[in-house]
Tab-separated table of C-alpha atoms in Angstrom:
chain	number	residue	atom	x	y	z
B	1	MET	CA	-0.064	0.063	0.115
B	2	LYS	CA	1.190	3.514	-0.988
B	3	LYS	CA	1.595	5.891	2.157
B	4	PHE	CA	-1.884	7.920	2.611
B	5	GLU	CA	-3.428	5.767	-0.380
B	6	GLU	CA	-7.105	6.226	-0.858
B	7	LYS	CA	-8.922	3.184	-2.257
B	8	THR	CA	-11.650	3.889	-4.816
B	9	LEU	CA	-14.874	2.249	-3.934
B	10	HIS	CA	-16.908	3.433	-6.884
B	11	SER	CA	-16.373	6.084	-9.506
B	12	GLU	CA	-18.881	8.046	-11.601
B	13	ARG	CA	-18.112	10.030	-14.710
B	14	LEU	CA	-20.293	12.994	-14.701
B	15	TYR	CA	-18.977	14.825	-17.766
B	16	GLU	CA	-17.280	13.886	-20.954
B	17	GLY	CA	-15.715	16.934	-22.710
B	18	LYS	CA	-13.276	17.713	-25.619
B	19	VAL	CA	-10.525	18.942	-23.237
B	20	ILE	CA	-11.417	17.511	-19.883
B	21	ASN	CA	-13.639	14.503	-18.124
B	22	LEU	CA	-15.173	15.016	-14.785
B	23	LYS	CA	-15.820	12.187	-12.245
B	24	VAL	CA	-16.715	11.700	-8.663
B	25	ASP	CA	-14.952	8.895	-6.843
B	26	ASP	CA	-16.086	7.416	-3.387
B	27	VAL	CA	-12.877	6.595	-1.484
B	28	THR	CA	-11.739	4.838	1.690
B	29	LEU	CA	-9.339	7.070	3.601
B	30	PRO	CA	-6.249	5.608	5.321
B	31	ASN	CA	-7.994	5.936	8.787
B	32	GLY	CA	-10.972	3.715	7.122
B	33	LYS	CA	-13.433	6.630	6.941
B	34	GLN	CA	-15.063	7.336	3.596
B	35	SER	CA	-15.069	10.398	1.400
B	36	LYS	CA	-15.742	11.854	-2.116
B	37	ARG	CA	-13.136	13.016	-4.503
B	38	GLU	CA	-14.181	15.103	-7.130
B	39	LEU	CA	-11.811	14.689	-10.151
B	40	ILE	CA	-10.619	16.095	-13.515
B	41	GLU	CA	-9.203	13.955	-16.088
B	42	HIS	CA	-7.016	15.719	-18.631
B	43	PRO	CA	-4.773	13.807	-21.411
B	44	GLY	CA	-1.825	16.079	-20.167
B	45	ALA	CA	-0.032	19.138	-22.088
B	46	VAL	CA	3.221	20.305	-23.394
B	47	ALA	CA	4.684	23.736	-22.932
B	48	VAL	CA	7.704	25.259	-24.977
B	49	ILE	CA	10.396	27.714	-23.719
B	50	ALA	CA	11.617	28.978	-26.881
B	51	LEU	CA	14.509	31.329	-26.917
B	52	THR	CA	15.673	33.414	-29.770
B	53	GLU	CA	19.341	34.255	-30.562
B	54	GLU	CA	18.856	37.563	-28.873
B	55	LYS	CA	17.900	36.002	-25.699
B	56	LYS	CA	14.238	36.771	-26.088
B	57	ILE	CA	11.542	34.470	-24.847
B	58	ILE	CA	8.918	33.523	-27.438
B	59	MET	CA	5.402	33.969	-25.855
B	60	VAL	CA	1.912	34.359	-27.000
B	61	GLU	CA	-0.949	36.693	-25.282
B	62	GLN	CA	-4.414	34.952	-25.333
B	63	TYR	CA	-7.734	35.237	-23.444
B	64	ARG	CA	-8.491	32.872	-20.839
B	65	LYS	CA	-11.894	32.470	-20.424
B	66	ALA	CA	-11.803	30.816	-16.833
B	67	LEU	CA	-9.930	34.022	-15.415
B	68	GLU	CA	-11.799	36.431	-17.969
B	69	ARG	CA	-8.745	38.246	-19.266
B	70	SER	CA	-5.771	37.822	-21.314
B	71	LEU	CA	-2.449	36.282	-20.269
B	72	VAL	CA	0.757	36.195	-21.572
B	73	GLU	CA	2.063	32.645	-21.803
B	74	ILE	CA	4.695	30.377	-23.289
B	75	PRO	CA	3.418	28.425	-26.162
B	76	ALA	CA	1.559	25.287	-24.938
B	77	GLY	CA	-1.059	22.817	-25.858
B	78	LYS	CA	-2.974	19.646	-25.201
B	79	LEU	CA	-1.634	16.213	-26.065
B	80	GLU	CA	-3.800	14.553	-28.598
B	81	PRO	CA	-4.535	10.714	-28.750
B	82	GLY	CA	-1.217	8.941	-29.614
B	83	GLU	CA	0.902	11.960	-29.788
B	84	ALA	CA	4.446	11.930	-28.285
B	85	PRO	CA	4.990	14.920	-26.081
B	86	ASP	CA	8.077	16.094	-27.989
B	87	TYR	CA	5.784	15.927	-31.298
B	88	THR	CA	3.023	18.191	-29.626
B	89	ALA	CA	5.763	20.466	-28.409
B	90	MET	CA	7.086	21.001	-31.831
B	91	ARG	CA	3.331	21.232	-33.487
B	92	GLU	CA	2.264	23.807	-30.688
B	93	LEU	CA	5.218	25.929	-31.178
B	94	GLU	CA	4.832	26.052	-35.088
B	95	GLU	CA	0.944	26.639	-34.750
B	96	GLU	CA	1.075	29.304	-32.166
B	97	THR	CA	4.097	31.391	-32.964
B	98	GLY	CA	5.094	30.500	-36.542
B	99	TYR	CA	8.346	29.162	-35.212
B	100	SER	CA	10.340	26.001	-35.649
B	101	ALA	CA	13.359	24.535	-33.798
B	102	ASP	CA	16.390	22.742	-34.831
B	103	LYS	CA	16.454	21.268	-31.205
B	104	LEU	CA	13.934	20.192	-28.670
B	105	GLU	CA	15.230	19.133	-25.263
B	106	LYS	CA	12.922	17.865	-22.458
B	107	VAL	CA	13.308	20.074	-19.217
B	108	ILE	CA	10.820	18.708	-16.864
B	109	SER	CA	7.446	17.280	-16.213
B	110	PHE	CA	5.195	18.320	-13.508
B	111	SER	CA	1.644	18.073	-12.243
B	112	THR	CA	-0.464	21.242	-12.548
B	113	SER	CA	-3.299	20.881	-9.729
B	114	PRO	CA	-2.788	17.462	-8.078
B	115	GLY	CA	-5.275	18.105	-5.590
B	116	PHE	CA	-8.041	17.497	-8.331
B	117	ALA	CA	-6.536	17.180	-11.766
B	118	ASP	CA	-4.321	14.365	-13.294
B	119	GLU	CA	-2.771	16.602	-15.779
B	120	VAL	CA	0.906	16.782	-16.072
B	121	VAL	CA	2.661	19.253	-18.260
B	122	HIS	CA	5.766	18.425	-20.174
B	123	VAL	CA	8.092	21.410	-20.506
B	124	PHE	CA	10.624	21.493	-23.601
B	125	PHE	CA	13.288	23.758	-24.477
B	126	ALA	CA	13.406	24.923	-28.032
B	127	SER	CA	16.646	26.373	-29.690
B	128	GLY	CA	17.683	26.952	-33.233
B	129	LEU	CA	14.534	28.819	-33.917
B	130	HIS	CA	13.565	29.742	-37.264
B	131	ARG	CA	10.428	31.004	-38.967
B	132	ALA	CA	8.333	27.857	-40.219
B	133	GLU	CA	7.229	27.645	-43.835
B	134	ASN	CA	3.687	28.031	-42.994
B	135	GLY	CA	3.924	30.672	-40.188
B	136	ALA	CA	1.701	30.457	-37.566
B	137	VAL	CA	-1.485	28.176	-38.167
B	138	THR	CA	-3.819	28.773	-35.080
B	139	ASP	CA	-6.944	26.372	-34.428
B	140	ASP	CA	-10.163	28.159	-35.405
B	141	ASP	CA	-11.119	28.866	-32.020
B	142	GLU	CA	-7.627	30.375	-30.989
B	143	PHE	CA	-6.534	33.650	-31.158
B	144	VAL	CA	-2.927	34.805	-30.072
B	145	GLU	CA	-0.580	37.573	-30.375
B	146	LEU	CA	3.070	36.898	-30.556
B	147	LEU	CA	5.575	38.612	-28.211
B	148	GLU	CA	9.388	38.364	-27.724
B	149	VAL	CA	10.509	39.420	-24.378
B	150	THR	CA	13.538	39.561	-22.508
B	151	VAL	CA	13.915	38.151	-19.056
B	152	GLU	CA	13.685	41.455	-17.251
B	153	GLU	CA	10.239	42.251	-19.354
B	154	ALA	CA	8.860	38.964	-18.470
B	155	GLU	CA	9.685	39.499	-14.558
B	156	GLY	CA	7.868	42.708	-15.204
B	157	LEU	CA	4.562	41.070	-16.717
B	158	ILE	CA	4.955	38.406	-13.658
B	159	ARG	CA	4.642	41.421	-11.149
B	160	ASN	CA	1.889	43.279	-13.390
B	161	GLU	CA	0.084	39.820	-13.198
B	162	ARG	CA	0.161	39.624	-17.004
B	163	ILE	CA	2.006	36.284	-16.632
B	164	TYR	CA	-0.143	34.426	-14.204
B	165	ASP	CA	0.264	30.762	-14.705
B	166	ALA	CA	2.763	28.497	-13.330
B	167	LYS	CA	4.305	27.042	-16.537
B	168	THR	CA	5.290	30.669	-17.674
B	169	ALA	CA	6.458	31.977	-14.177
B	170	TYR	CA	8.658	28.512	-14.202
B	171	ALA	CA	10.016	29.239	-17.809
B	172	VAL	CA	11.078	32.717	-16.912
B	173	GLN	CA	13.082	31.423	-13.985
B	174	TRP	CA	14.485	28.525	-16.081
B	175	VAL	CA	15.506	30.997	-18.680
B	176	LYS	CA	17.203	33.386	-16.059
B	177	ASP	CA	19.046	30.524	-14.592
B	178	TYR	CA	20.198	29.121	-18.184
B	179	LEU	CA	21.393	32.487	-19.349
B	180	SER	CA	23.401	33.114	-16.107
B	181	ASP	CA	24.861	29.809	-16.535
B	182	LYS	CA	25.899	30.535	-20.007
B	183	ASN	CA	27.862	33.935	-18.847
């Protein structure tokens, strides 16, 4: 038995969507009592730290309905069935920014909200950037604006809460460390 494991007694799927599924599990707790867990199932996602030769971070600004405002983020997207994370990362980089990369390296994977969701984000570093032949080709329901920002500008965006998500805040710190190691 895993430490503090909760055994599932019954699981009921309440919703199946394009991006997420919602289920409620009845569980037995480590102390023997029972409880309910509301859980979101998500196929996982990728995020791309793309750095230009001028040491600028490629970002996109887009509206996020859940927060009712626009955010500045690193390029990211949902894993499609059967796609490897590195393939999804390159696809999302090209679709959202119009850039392609000569090299893609895995940086880290992490859970976004383990208290209620199983989503894992795989973060990649893209280097050797060049404009893709087709340019940006966003989805029909996706509207983004391309930005290229320095680490200092990105830190200002964090302070002003225009960068407001964990993956992008992580990316800014990662680039700051990466560039300081290079100097």
